[in-house]
Coordinates of C-alpha atoms in Angstrom, one line a residue:
Chain H
X1 CA 0.0 0.0 0.0
X2 CA 1.3 3.4 -0.9
X3 CA 1.9 5.7 2.1
X4 CA 3.3 8.5 0.0
X5 CA 2.5 9.4 -3.6
X6 CA 4.1 12.3 -5.4
X7 CA 3.0 13.3 -8.9
X8 CA 4.8 15.7 -11.3
X9 CA 6.0 17.8 -8.4
X10 CA 7.6 21.2 -9.0
X11 CA 8.9 23.2 -6.1
X12 CA 10.4 26.7 -6.1
X13 CA 12.5 28.4 -3.4
X14 CA 12.6 32.2 -3.5
X15 CA 11.1 32.0 -7.0
X16 CA 13.7 29.6 -8.4
X17 CA 12.5 26.2 -9.5
X18 CA 14.5 23.5 -7.6
X19 CA 12.3 20.4 -8.0
X20 CA 11.4 20.0 -11.7
X21 CA 8.8 17.4 -12.1
X22 CA 9.3 14.5 -9.6
X23 CA 7.1 11.4 -9.5
X24 CA 7.7 9.1 -6.5
X25 CA 5.9 6.5 -4.5
X26 CA 6.7 4.9 -1.2
X27 CA 5.1 1.8 0.2
X28 CA 4.2 1.3 3.8
X29 CA 7.0 -0.2 5.8
X30 CA 9.6 0.6 3.2
X31 CA 12.8 2.7 3.5
X32 CA 14.0 4.7 0.5
X33 CA 17.4 6.4 0.2
X34 CA 18.1 9.5 -1.8
X35 CA 21.5 10.2 -3.2
X36 CA 22.5 13.4 -4.9
X37 CA 25.2 16.0 -5.1
X38 CA 24.9 19.3 -3.2
X39 CA 22.2 21.5 -4.5
X40 CA 20.4 18.7 -6.4
X41 CA 17.1 19.3 -4.5
X42 CA 17.1 16.5 -1.9
X43 CA 16.4 18.7 1.1
X44 CA 13.9 20.8 -1.0
X45 CA 11.9 17.6 -1.7
X46 CA 11.8 16.7 2.0
X47 CA 10.9 20.3 2.9
X48 CA 8.0 20.3 0.4
X49 CA 6.7 17.0 1.9
X50 CA 6.9 18.4 5.4
X51 CA 5.4 21.7 4.4
X52 CA 8.2 23.9 5.7
X53 CA 7.9 27.6 4.9
X54 CA 9.8 28.8 1.8
X55 CA 9.1 25.7 -0.3
X56 CA 6.5 26.6 -2.8
X57 CA 4.7 23.9 -4.7
X58 CA 4.1 25.4 -8.1
X59 CA 2.8 22.3 -9.8
X60 CA 1.9 18.7 -9.0
X61 CA 0.7 17.1 -5.9
X62 CA 1.8 15.2 -2.7
X63 CA -0.5 12.6 -1.2
X64 CA 0.0 11.0 2.1
X65 CA -2.3 8.1 3.2
X66 CA -4.8 9.3 0.6
X67 CA -4.7 13.0 1.8
X68 CA -3.6 15.8 -0.4
X69 CA -1.0 17.5 1.7
X70 CA -1.0 20.8 -0.2
X71 CA -3.7 22.4 1.9
X72 CA -2.3 21.2 5.2
X73 CA 0.0 23.1 7.6
X74 CA 3.2 21.8 9.0
X75 CA 1.7 20.8 12.3
X76 CA -1.3 19.2 10.6
X77 CA 1.0 17.1 8.5
X78 CA 3.0 16.2 11.7
X79 CA -0.1 15.1 13.5
X80 CA -1.1 12.9 10.5
X81 CA 2.1 11.0 11.1
X82 CA 4.9 12.8 9.2
X83 CA 8.1 13.4 11.2
X84 CA 11.4 15.0 10.2
X85 CA 15.0 15.0 11.4
X86 CA 16.5 18.2 10.3
X87 CA 20.0 18.5 8.8
X88 CA 20.6 21.8 10.7
X89 CA 18.1 21.9 13.6
X90 CA 17.8 25.3 15.2
X91 CA 18.8 26.0 18.9
X92 CA 15.8 27.1 21.0
X93 CA 17.0 29.1 24.0
X94 CA 15.0 28.6 27.2
X95 CA 13.1 25.5 26.0
X96 CA 14.5 22.4 27.6
X97 CA 14.6 19.2 25.6
X98 CA 12.6 17.4 28.3
X99 CA 9.9 20.1 28.1
X100 CA 9.3 19.5 24.4
X101 CA 9.4 15.7 24.9
X102 CA 6.8 16.0 27.7
X103 CA 4.5 17.9 25.4
X104 CA 4.9 15.2 22.8
X105 CA 4.3 12.3 25.2
X106 CA 3.2 11.9 28.8
X107 CA 5.1 8.6 29.0
X108 CA 8.1 9.7 31.2
X109 CA 9.6 6.3 31.5
X110 CA 9.8 5.8 27.7
X111 CA 11.4 9.2 27.4
X112 CA 14.0 8.3 29.9
X113 CA 14.7 4.9 28.4
X114 CA 15.0 6.3 24.8
X115 CA 17.2 9.1 26.1
X116 CA 19.5 6.5 27.7
X117 CA 19.6 4.5 24.6
X118 CA 20.8 7.5 22.7
X119 CA 23.2 8.7 25.4
X120 CA 21.0 11.8 25.8
X121 CA 20.0 11.5 29.5
X122 CA 22.2 14.4 30.6
X123 CA 20.9 16.6 27.8
X124 CA 17.2 16.4 28.8
X125 CA 17.5 19.4 31.1
X126 CA 19.4 21.5 28.6
X127 CA 17.9 23.9 26.2
X128 CA 17.1 22.3 22.8
X129 CA 20.3 22.2 20.7
X130 CA 21.9 25.1 22.6
X131 CA 25.6 24.3 22.8
X132 CA 25.1 20.8 21.3
X133 CA 27.8 19.3 19.1
X134 CA 26.9 18.0 15.6
X135 CA 26.5 14.4 17.0
X136 CA 24.4 15.6 20.0
X137 CA 22.1 17.5 17.7
X138 CA 21.5 14.5 15.5
X139 CA 20.9 12.3 18.5
X140 CA 18.5 14.9 19.9
X141 CA 16.6 14.8 16.5
X142 CA 16.3 11.0 16.6
X143 CA 15.2 11.1 20.3
X144 CA 12.4 13.5 19.4
X145 CA 11.3 11.2 16.5
X146 CA 11.3 8.2 18.8
X147 CA 8.9 10.1 21.1
X148 CA 6.8 11.5 18.3
X149 CA 6.5 8.1 16.6
X150 CA 5.7 9.2 13.1
X151 CA 4.6 6.8 10.4
X152 CA 6.7 8.5 7.7
X153 CA 10.1 9.8 8.7
X154 CA 12.0 12.3 6.6
X155 CA 15.6 12.0 7.6
X156 CA 17.8 14.8 6.2
X157 CA 21.4 13.6 6.4
X158 CA 21.1 11.9 9.8
X159 CA 24.8 11.0 9.7
X160 CA 26.4 14.2 8.5
X161 CA 28.9 15.7 11.0
X162 CA 28.6 12.6 13.2
X163 CA 31.5 10.4 14.2
X164 CA 31.5 6.6 13.8
X165 CA 30.4 5.8 17.3
X166 CA 27.5 8.2 17.1
X167 CA 26.4 6.9 13.7
X168 CA 26.0 3.4 15.2
X169 CA 23.9 4.8 18.1
X170 CA 21.7 6.8 15.7
X171 CA 21.4 3.8 13.4
X172 CA 20.4 1.5 16.2
X173 CA 17.6 3.9 17.2
X174 CA 16.4 4.3 13.7
X175 CA 16.3 0.6 13.3
X176 CA 14.0 0.5 16.3
X177 CA 11.7 3.2 15.0
X178 CA 11.6 1.6 11.6
X179 CA 10.7 -1.8 13.1
X180 CA 13.6 -3.5 11.3
X181 CA 13.4 -6.3 13.8
X182 CA 10.0 -7.2 12.6
X183 CA 9.2 -9.4 9.5
X184 CA 9.0 -7.2 6.4
X185 CA 5.3 -7.5 6.0
X186 CA 4.6 -6.4 9.6
X187 CA 6.6 -3.1 9.3
X188 CA 4.2 -0.2 9.3
X189 CA 6.7 2.7 9.3
X190 CA 8.3 4.2 6.3
X191 CA 11.2 6.5 5.8
X192 CA 13.0 8.6 3.2
X193 CA 16.7 9.0 4.1
X194 CA 18.8 11.6 2.4
X195 CA 22.5 10.7 2.5
X196 CA 25.5 12.4 1.1
X197 CA 28.1 10.0 2.3
X198 CA 26.1 6.7 2.3
X199 CA 27.6 5.8 5.7
X200 CA 24.2 5.2 7.2
X201 CA 23.7 2.3 4.7
X202 CA 26.3 0.3 6.6
X203 CA 23.9 0.1 9.5
X204 CA 20.4 0.3 8.0
X205 CA 19.0 -1.9 5.3
X206 CA 17.2 0.4 2.9
X207 CA 14.8 -1.1 0.4
X208 CA 15.3 1.1 -2.6
X209 CA 17.6 4.0 -3.6
X210 CA 17.1 7.0 -5.9
X211 CA 19.4 9.5 -7.4
X212 CA 18.3 13.1 -7.5
X213 CA 20.1 15.5 -9.8
X214 CA 19.2 19.0 -10.9
X215 CA 15.7 18.6 -9.5
X216 CA 15.0 15.4 -11.3
X217 CA 14.6 11.9 -9.8
X218 CA 16.8 9.7 -11.9
X219 CA 15.3 6.2 -11.7
X220 CA 16.0 3.8 -8.9
X221 CA 17.9 0.7 -7.9
X222 CA 19.1 -1.2 -5.0
X223 CA 20.9 1.0 -2.5
X224 CA 24.1 -1.1 -2.6
X225 CA 24.4 -1.0 -6.3
X226 CA 23.7 2.7 -6.7
X227 CA 26.0 3.7 -3.9
X228 CA 28.8 1.6 -5.3
X229 CA 28.3 3.2 -8.7
X230 CA 28.5 6.7 -7.2
X231 CA 31.5 5.8 -5.1
X232 CA 33.3 4.3 -8.1
X233 CA 32.4 6.8 -10.8
X234 CA 30.8 9.8 -9.1
X235 CA 27.4 11.4 -9.9
X236 CA 28.5 12.2 -13.4
X237 CA 28.2 8.6 -14.6
X238 CA 24.8 8.3 -12.9
X239 CA 23.7 11.3 -14.8
X240 CA 24.9 9.9 -18.0
X241 CA 23.1 6.6 -17.4
X242 CA 19.9 8.5 -17.3
X243 CA 20.8 11.2 -19.8
X244 CA 18.8 9.6 -22.5
X245 CA 15.6 9.9 -20.5
X246 CA 16.3 13.4 -19.1
X247 CA 17.9 15.4 -22.0
X248 CA 17.8 18.7 -20.2
X249 CA 20.1 17.8 -17.4
X250 CA 23.3 19.8 -17.3
X251 CA 26.1 17.3 -16.8
X252 CA 29.2 19.4 -17.4
X253 CA 29.7 20.7 -13.9
X254 CA 28.8 17.6 -11.9
Chain M
X1 CA -6.1 36.5 60.2
X2 CA -7.1 37.5 56.7
X3 CA -10.5 39.1 56.5
X4 CA -13.1 36.8 54.8
X5 CA -14.1 39.4 52.2
X6 CA -10.7 39.4 50.6
X7 CA -10.6 37.5 47.4
X8 CA -8.1 34.7 47.9
X9 CA -7.8 34.1 44.2
X10 CA -6.5 37.6 43.8
X11 CA -3.9 36.9 46.5
X12 CA -2.8 33.7 44.9
X13 CA -2.0 35.5 41.7
X14 CA 0.7 37.3 43.6
X15 CA 2.0 34.4 45.5
X16 CA 0.3 35.1 48.8
X17 CA -0.9 31.6 49.8
X18 CA -2.0 31.1 53.3
X19 CA -1.9 27.3 52.9
X20 CA 1.9 27.2 52.4
X21 CA 4.5 27.2 55.2
X22 CA 6.1 30.6 55.6
X23 CA 8.1 32.3 58.3
X24 CA 5.8 35.3 58.4
X25 CA 2.9 37.1 56.7
X26 CA 2.1 40.7 56.2
X27 CA -0.9 41.9 54.4
X28 CA -2.1 45.5 53.7
X29 CA -5.5 46.5 52.3
X30 CA -5.4 50.1 51.1
X31 CA -3.8 51.9 54.1
X32 CA -4.6 49.3 56.8
X33 CA -2.5 46.3 58.0
X34 CA -5.0 43.4 58.0
X35 CA -2.6 40.5 58.6
X36 CA 0.7 40.4 60.5
X37 CA 2.2 37.2 61.7
X38 CA 5.7 36.0 62.4
X39 CA 6.6 32.5 63.5
X40 CA 10.4 32.5 63.6
X41 CA 12.6 33.7 66.4
X42 CA 15.2 36.2 65.2
X43 CA 12.8 37.6 62.7
X44 CA 10.7 40.7 63.4
X45 CA 7.9 41.8 61.1
X46 CA 6.3 44.9 62.4
X47 CA 4.1 47.6 61.0
X48 CA 6.4 50.5 60.3
X49 CA 4.6 53.1 62.4
X50 CA 4.7 50.7 65.3
X51 CA 8.4 49.9 64.7
X52 CA 9.3 53.5 65.3
X53 CA 8.4 53.1 69.0
X54 CA 9.5 49.5 69.3
X55 CA 13.0 50.2 67.9
X56 CA 13.8 53.7 69.1
X57 CA 16.8 54.5 66.9
X58 CA 15.4 52.8 63.8
X59 CA 13.5 55.8 62.5
X60 CA 16.6 58.0 62.5
X61 CA 18.9 55.3 61.0
X62 CA 16.7 53.9 58.3
X63 CA 13.6 55.9 57.5
X64 CA 14.0 58.1 54.4
X65 CA 17.8 57.4 54.6
X66 CA 18.4 55.8 51.2
X67 CA 15.6 57.7 49.5
X68 CA 15.2 61.4 49.8
X69 CA 11.8 62.7 51.0
X70 CA 11.9 65.3 48.2
X71 CA 12.8 62.8 45.5
X72 CA 9.5 63.5 43.8
X73 CA 6.0 64.6 44.5
X74 CA 4.8 61.2 45.6
X75 CA 7.7 60.6 48.1
X76 CA 7.1 64.0 49.5
X77 CA 3.4 63.2 49.9
X78 CA 4.2 59.9 51.6
X79 CA 6.7 61.5 54.0
X80 CA 4.0 63.9 55.3
X81 CA 1.7 61.1 56.4
X82 CA 1.9 58.2 58.9
X83 CA 3.7 55.4 57.1
X84 CA 1.9 52.2 56.2
X85 CA 4.1 49.2 55.5
X86 CA 6.5 46.8 57.2
X87 CA 9.7 46.9 59.0
X88 CA 11.4 43.5 58.6
X89 CA 14.4 42.9 60.8
X90 CA 16.5 39.7 60.9
X91 CA 19.0 39.4 63.7
X92 CA 22.6 38.8 62.9
X93 CA 23.5 35.3 62.0
X94 CA 19.8 34.1 61.7
X95 CA 19.2 32.2 58.5
X96 CA 15.6 31.6 57.5
X97 CA 14.7 29.1 54.9
X98 CA 11.0 29.6 54.5
X99 CA 10.1 32.8 52.6
X100 CA 8.3 35.7 54.2
X101 CA 5.0 36.5 52.4
X102 CA 3.8 40.0 52.0
X103 CA 1.0 41.5 49.9
X104 CA -0.4 44.9 49.2
X105 CA -3.9 45.2 48.0
X106 CA -5.5 48.2 46.5
X107 CA -9.3 48.5 46.6
X108 CA -10.3 52.2 47.1
X109 CA -10.9 53.5 43.6
X110 CA -9.7 57.0 42.9
X111 CA -7.2 57.2 45.8
X112 CA -3.5 56.9 46.1
X113 CA -2.1 54.0 48.2
X114 CA 1.1 54.9 49.9
X115 CA 3.3 52.1 51.2
X116 CA 6.7 52.4 52.9
X117 CA 8.7 49.3 53.7
X118 CA 12.0 48.9 55.4
X119 CA 14.1 45.7 55.3
X120 CA 17.1 45.3 57.5
X121 CA 19.2 42.2 57.6
X122 CA 21.8 41.9 60.3
X123 CA 25.3 40.7 59.5
X124 CA 25.4 37.1 58.4
X125 CA 21.7 36.6 58.2
X126 CA 19.6 35.2 55.4
X127 CA 16.0 35.9 54.3
X128 CA 13.7 35.5 51.3
X129 CA 10.7 37.8 50.8
X130 CA 7.9 37.4 48.3
X131 CA 6.1 40.7 47.9
X132 CA 2.9 40.8 45.8
X133 CA 0.8 43.7 44.7
X134 CA -2.7 43.6 43.2
X135 CA -6.1 45.2 43.3
X136 CA -8.8 43.9 45.5
X137 CA -11.2 43.6 42.5
X138 CA -10.6 43.6 38.8
X139 CA -11.2 47.1 37.6
X140 CA -10.2 49.0 40.7
X141 CA -8.4 52.1 39.6
X142 CA -6.0 54.5 41.3
X143 CA -2.4 55.1 42.1
X144 CA 0.0 52.9 44.1
X145 CA 3.2 54.3 45.5
X146 CA 5.6 51.8 47.1
X147 CA 8.8 53.0 48.8
X148 CA 11.2 50.3 49.8
X149 CA 14.5 50.9 51.7
X150 CA 16.7 47.8 52.0
X151 CA 19.8 47.3 54.1
X152 CA 21.7 44.1 53.6
X153 CA 24.3 43.6 56.3
X154 CA 27.8 42.2 56.0
X155 CA 27.8 38.6 54.7
X156 CA 24.0 38.7 54.7
X157 CA 21.8 37.4 51.9
X158 CA 18.4 38.7 50.8
X159 CA 16.3 37.3 48.0
X160 CA 13.5 39.8 47.2
X161 CA 10.8 38.8 44.8
X162 CA 8.1 41.2 43.6
X163 CA 5.1 40.0 41.8
X164 CA 2.8 42.6 40.2
X165 CA -0.7 41.8 39.1
X166 CA -2.4 45.2 38.6
X167 CA -5.1 46.2 36.2
X168 CA -5.2 48.4 33.2
X169 CA -6.6 51.3 35.2
X170 CA -3.8 51.4 37.8
X171 CA -0.7 53.7 37.9
X172 CA 2.1 52.3 39.9
X173 CA 5.3 54.0 41.2
X174 CA 7.6 51.8 43.1
X175 CA 10.7 53.6 44.5
X176 CA 13.5 51.3 45.7
X177 CA 17.0 51.7 47.1
X178 CA 19.3 49.0 48.4
X179 CA 22.5 49.2 50.4
X180 CA 24.6 46.0 50.3
X181 CA 27.4 45.9 52.9
X182 CA 30.7 44.0 52.6
X183 CA 30.2 40.5 51.2
X184 CA 26.5 40.8 51.3
X185 CA 24.3 39.4 48.5
X186 CA 21.1 40.9 47.2
X187 CA 18.9 39.2 44.5
X188 CA 15.9 40.9 43.2
X189 CA 13.2 39.3 41.0
X190 CA 10.6 41.5 39.4
X191 CA 7.7 39.8 37.6
X192 CA 4.9 41.7 35.9
X193 CA 2.8 39.5 33.6
X194 CA -0.6 41.3 33.5
X195 CA -2.0 44.5 32.2
X196 CA -1.3 47.8 33.9
X197 CA -1.9 51.4 32.9
X198 CA 1.5 52.6 33.9
X199 CA 4.4 51.4 36.0
X200 CA 7.5 53.6 36.6
X201 CA 10.3 52.2 38.6
X202 CA 14.1 52.1 38.7
X203 CA 15.5 50.8 42.0
X204 CA 19.2 51.5 42.8
X205 CA 21.6 49.2 44.6
X206 CA 24.9 50.4 46.1
X207 CA 27.3 47.6 46.7
X208 CA 30.3 47.7 49.1
X209 CA 33.4 45.5 49.0
X210 CA 32.9 41.9 48.0
X211 CA 29.2 42.3 47.8
X212 CA 26.9 41.5 45.0
X213 CA 23.6 42.8 43.6
X214 CA 21.6 41.0 41.0
X215 CA 18.4 42.2 39.4
X216 CA 16.2 39.9 37.3
X217 CA 13.1 41.3 35.7
X218 CA 10.4 39.6 33.6
X219 CA 7.8 41.8 32.0
X220 CA 4.9 40.8 29.7
X221 CA 3.4 44.0 28.3
X222 CA -0.1 43.6 27.0
X223 CA -1.9 46.0 24.7
X224 CA -2.2 49.4 26.3
X225 CA 0.3 48.8 29.1
X226 CA 3.2 51.2 29.7
X227 CA 6.3 50.3 31.6
X228 CA 9.2 52.6 32.3
X229 CA 11.3 50.3 34.4
X230 CA 14.8 49.2 35.1
X231 CA 17.5 49.0 37.7
X232 CA 20.8 50.5 38.6
X233 CA 23.7 48.8 40.3
X234 CA 26.5 51.0 41.6
X235 CA 29.6 49.0 42.5
X236 CA 31.3 51.2 45.2
X237 CA 33.5 48.7 46.9
X238 CA 36.5 46.7 45.7
X239 CA 35.7 43.2 44.4
X240 CA 31.9 43.9 44.3
X241 CA 29.8 42.6 41.4
X242 CA 26.5 43.2 39.7
X243 CA 24.3 41.4 37.3
X244 CA 21.2 42.6 35.5
X245 CA 19.0 40.3 33.4
X246 CA 15.9 41.7 31.7
X247 CA 13.4 39.8 29.6
X248 CA 10.6 41.8 28.0
X249 CA 7.8 40.5 25.9
X250 CA 5.5 43.0 24.3
X251 CA 2.1 41.9 23.0
X252 CA 1.1 45.5 22.1
X253 CA 2.4 47.3 25.2
X254 CA 5.2 49.8 25.5
X255 CA 8.3 49.1 27.6
X256 CA 11.2 51.3 28.3
X257 CA 13.8 49.2 29.9
X258 CA 16.6 51.3 31.6
X259 CA 19.4 49.3 33.1
X260 CA 22.7 50.7 34.3
X261 CA 25.9 49.2 35.8
X262 CA 28.6 51.5 37.3
X263 CA 32.0 50.4 38.3
X264 CA 33.5 53.0 40.6
X265 CA 36.6 51.2 42.1
X266 CA 39.1 48.5 41.1
X267 CA 38.2 44.9 40.7
X268 CA 34.5 45.4 40.2
X269 CA 32.7 43.4 37.6
X270 CA 29.3 43.2 36.2
X271 CA 27.2 41.9 33.3
X272 CA 23.9 43.0 31.8
X273 CA 21.6 41.2 29.4
X274 CA 18.5 42.8 28.1
X275 CA 16.4 40.9 25.6
X276 CA 13.1 41.9 24.1
X277 CA 10.5 39.9 22.1
X278 CA 7.9 41.7 20.1
X279 CA 4.8 39.6 19.4
X280 CA 3.1 42.0 17.1
X281 CA 3.6 45.4 15.4
X282 CA 1.6 47.4 18.0
X283 CA 4.2 47.2 20.8
X284 CA 7.4 49.0 21.5
X285 CA 10.5 47.9 23.4
X286 CA 13.0 50.6 24.0
X287 CA 16.0 48.9 25.7
X288 CA 18.6 51.3 27.2
X289 CA 21.5 49.3 28.6
X290 CA 24.2 51.5 30.1
X291 CA 27.6 50.7 31.6
X292 CA 29.9 53.3 33.2
X293 CA 33.4 52.7 34.3
X294 CA 35.3 55.0 36.6
X295 CA 38.5 53.0 37.0
X296 CA 40.6 51.0 34.5
X297 CA 40.6 47.9 36.6
X298 CA 37.0 46.9 36.1
X299 CA 35.1 44.5 33.9
X300 CA 31.6 45.5 32.7
X301 CA 29.7 44.1 29.8
X302 CA 26.3 44.1 28.3
X303 CA 24.2 42.4 25.6
X304 CA 20.9 43.7 24.2
X305 CA 18.6 42.4 21.6
X306 CA 15.1 43.1 20.5
X307 CA 13.4 40.9 17.9
X308 CA 10.5 38.6 17.1
X309 CA 10.0 34.9 17.4
X310 CA 12.1 33.1 14.8
X311 CA 10.1 31.4 12.0
X312 CA 12.7 28.6 12.0
X313 CA 12.1 27.8 15.6
X314 CA 8.3 27.9 15.1
X315 CA 8.5 25.6 12.1
X316 CA 10.8 23.3 14.1
X317 CA 8.3 22.9 16.9
X318 CA 5.3 22.6 14.6
X319 CA 7.1 19.8 12.7
X320 CA 6.9 17.9 16.0
X321 CA 3.1 18.3 15.9
X322 CA 2.6 21.3 18.1
X323 CA 0.1 23.9 16.8
X324 CA 1.4 27.4 16.0
X325 CA -0.1 28.7 19.2
X326 CA 1.5 25.9 21.3
X327 CA 4.8 26.5 19.7
X328 CA 4.7 30.3 20.3
X329 CA 3.7 29.7 23.9
X330 CA 6.6 27.3 24.5
X331 CA 9.1 29.7 22.9
X332 CA 7.8 32.6 25.0
X333 CA 7.9 30.6 28.2
X334 CA 11.4 29.6 27.4
X335 CA 12.4 33.2 26.7
X336 CA 11.1 34.2 30.1
X337 CA 12.8 31.4 31.9
X338 CA 15.8 33.2 33.4
X339 CA 17.0 30.2 35.5
X340 CA 17.6 32.3 38.6
X341 CA 20.1 31.0 41.0
X342 CA 20.3 31.7 44.7
X343 CA 16.6 31.4 45.5
X344 CA 14.9 28.6 47.3
X345 CA 12.9 26.2 45.1
X346 CA 9.7 27.3 46.7
X347 CA 10.1 30.9 45.4
X348 CA 11.4 29.7 42.0
X349 CA 8.4 27.4 41.6
X350 CA 6.1 30.3 42.6
X351 CA 7.6 32.6 40.0
X352 CA 7.5 29.8 37.3
X353 CA 3.9 29.1 38.2
X354 CA 2.9 32.8 37.8
X355 CA 4.6 32.9 34.4
X356 CA 3.2 29.6 33.3
X357 CA -0.4 30.5 34.2
X358 CA 0.0 33.9 32.6
X359 CA 1.4 32.7 29.3
X360 CA -1.2 30.0 29.1
X361 CA -3.9 32.7 29.7
X362 CA -5.3 31.5 33.0
X363 CA -4.1 34.4 35.2

């Protein structure tokens, strides 16, 4: 069953078109990975799904569990079950992490257990992301998602700026949220993971991978194959593979 | 005992709770002392007029000593009448954990309430006072003048918390002066979360060697409210220090926030932080942080900022499923959370409770 369906999506940021006609579907319980060079439109795609301000859908549609998301606000989308881990989450002075988590869930014991699993216990009484290192911010993001329990997770570079030890902690938590310990058919939660480095794939089995370049989604494949291709030949070769289909892509500077 | 006709809910909004343990109570309605209790040995809480006869030298030593009678028309007016207010005295070395509760209610529309309080802490003593001011009924209108002269002895510690819950027809003129002796500590918290027509106040603390004075203020200015408030710390003794933290939220009100730190002698240090949050385009926050150095061997600094709630922070919280209103409320509460140190938990909780109820709209 489709949990997310995107049709001919065009998204502009400050009047400039970034996403140029994307079609995409994601089944319930599946994890998709998106590769792409800087500026290719990965974060813009997630921002448009989440409904973040500044991402203007100029054409096309996004459907989540049969609902057209275009008319829904950010928090309405979140309450429908969409959650996001930000690449650069803001610091919020004066608002303790535990205060936010308590608003999201009254289950104090689960909060403490999840915080412990993510080595975040000592950060609960600190202001959200104030003075946090890169790894601490990412762990804080995942902790919030664990409490929020979304059905569709949008993970924007969860491993960027994070050391090896922290990647494994984050990946273990993500596996729990994504119910990777359950049989495939019983998994209900889905995710789109943006990754620049692909390190997260060493820890999480994704079901499918896409390459996004210059605002176009260039087909798909198995995550391992596509990542190996990118590692061996760079994004240029990927682009050339799909060049026949997408004639308008500029390949020279990739 | 508190007269029955007094509205206990009004008292609770300013932290005057007869159900909690405290070391003493003092309650004034208009110009009459209606409750005065003290349960701790070494602490005296006495109506000021009565104190003049109980403590023979006190009037000469402390009354209109830090504040001039002719400072303005209102102080001159107050000096010509019998004083109404308290004299709080803590004997040297006596340390009191439970806070002293005091409240001043105004209920005689069209009049001027004149209050004069004197606080004296003996050397090495400790006390926390929670002072609250409000009207007897919503809609009472008039003028409140509150004079407070505070003497913190050597090595003594005073935590002084003032909660204001006036109405939009009240004009309020608190006048405060504090003298902090060697190694003494003074912490002032001022919290005003509800509407008021006008409040003008700028207490001054003079600090001797090794002493410290800290002023924390939290103001939420609603539509039509006018505040001209601030504080001044004058570091007169070597090694003395001062801190001023001001958080102002304007939801349509006008706030002039005047803060000043002066370092007069070597090895004085101080820091000031004035932050303002404008919730709409009707309000004004005019922040005036001043630092003045009179010797090269001092360290004084300040930070000031006025702005609005960040869209990025709002979106972030909304992405967790909070509505826009919930997100704004959480950010405002966080902005107003100064994390005051040096106060007992009971007083901190009281201040937090007043802020919480006010931001969530139940005050």
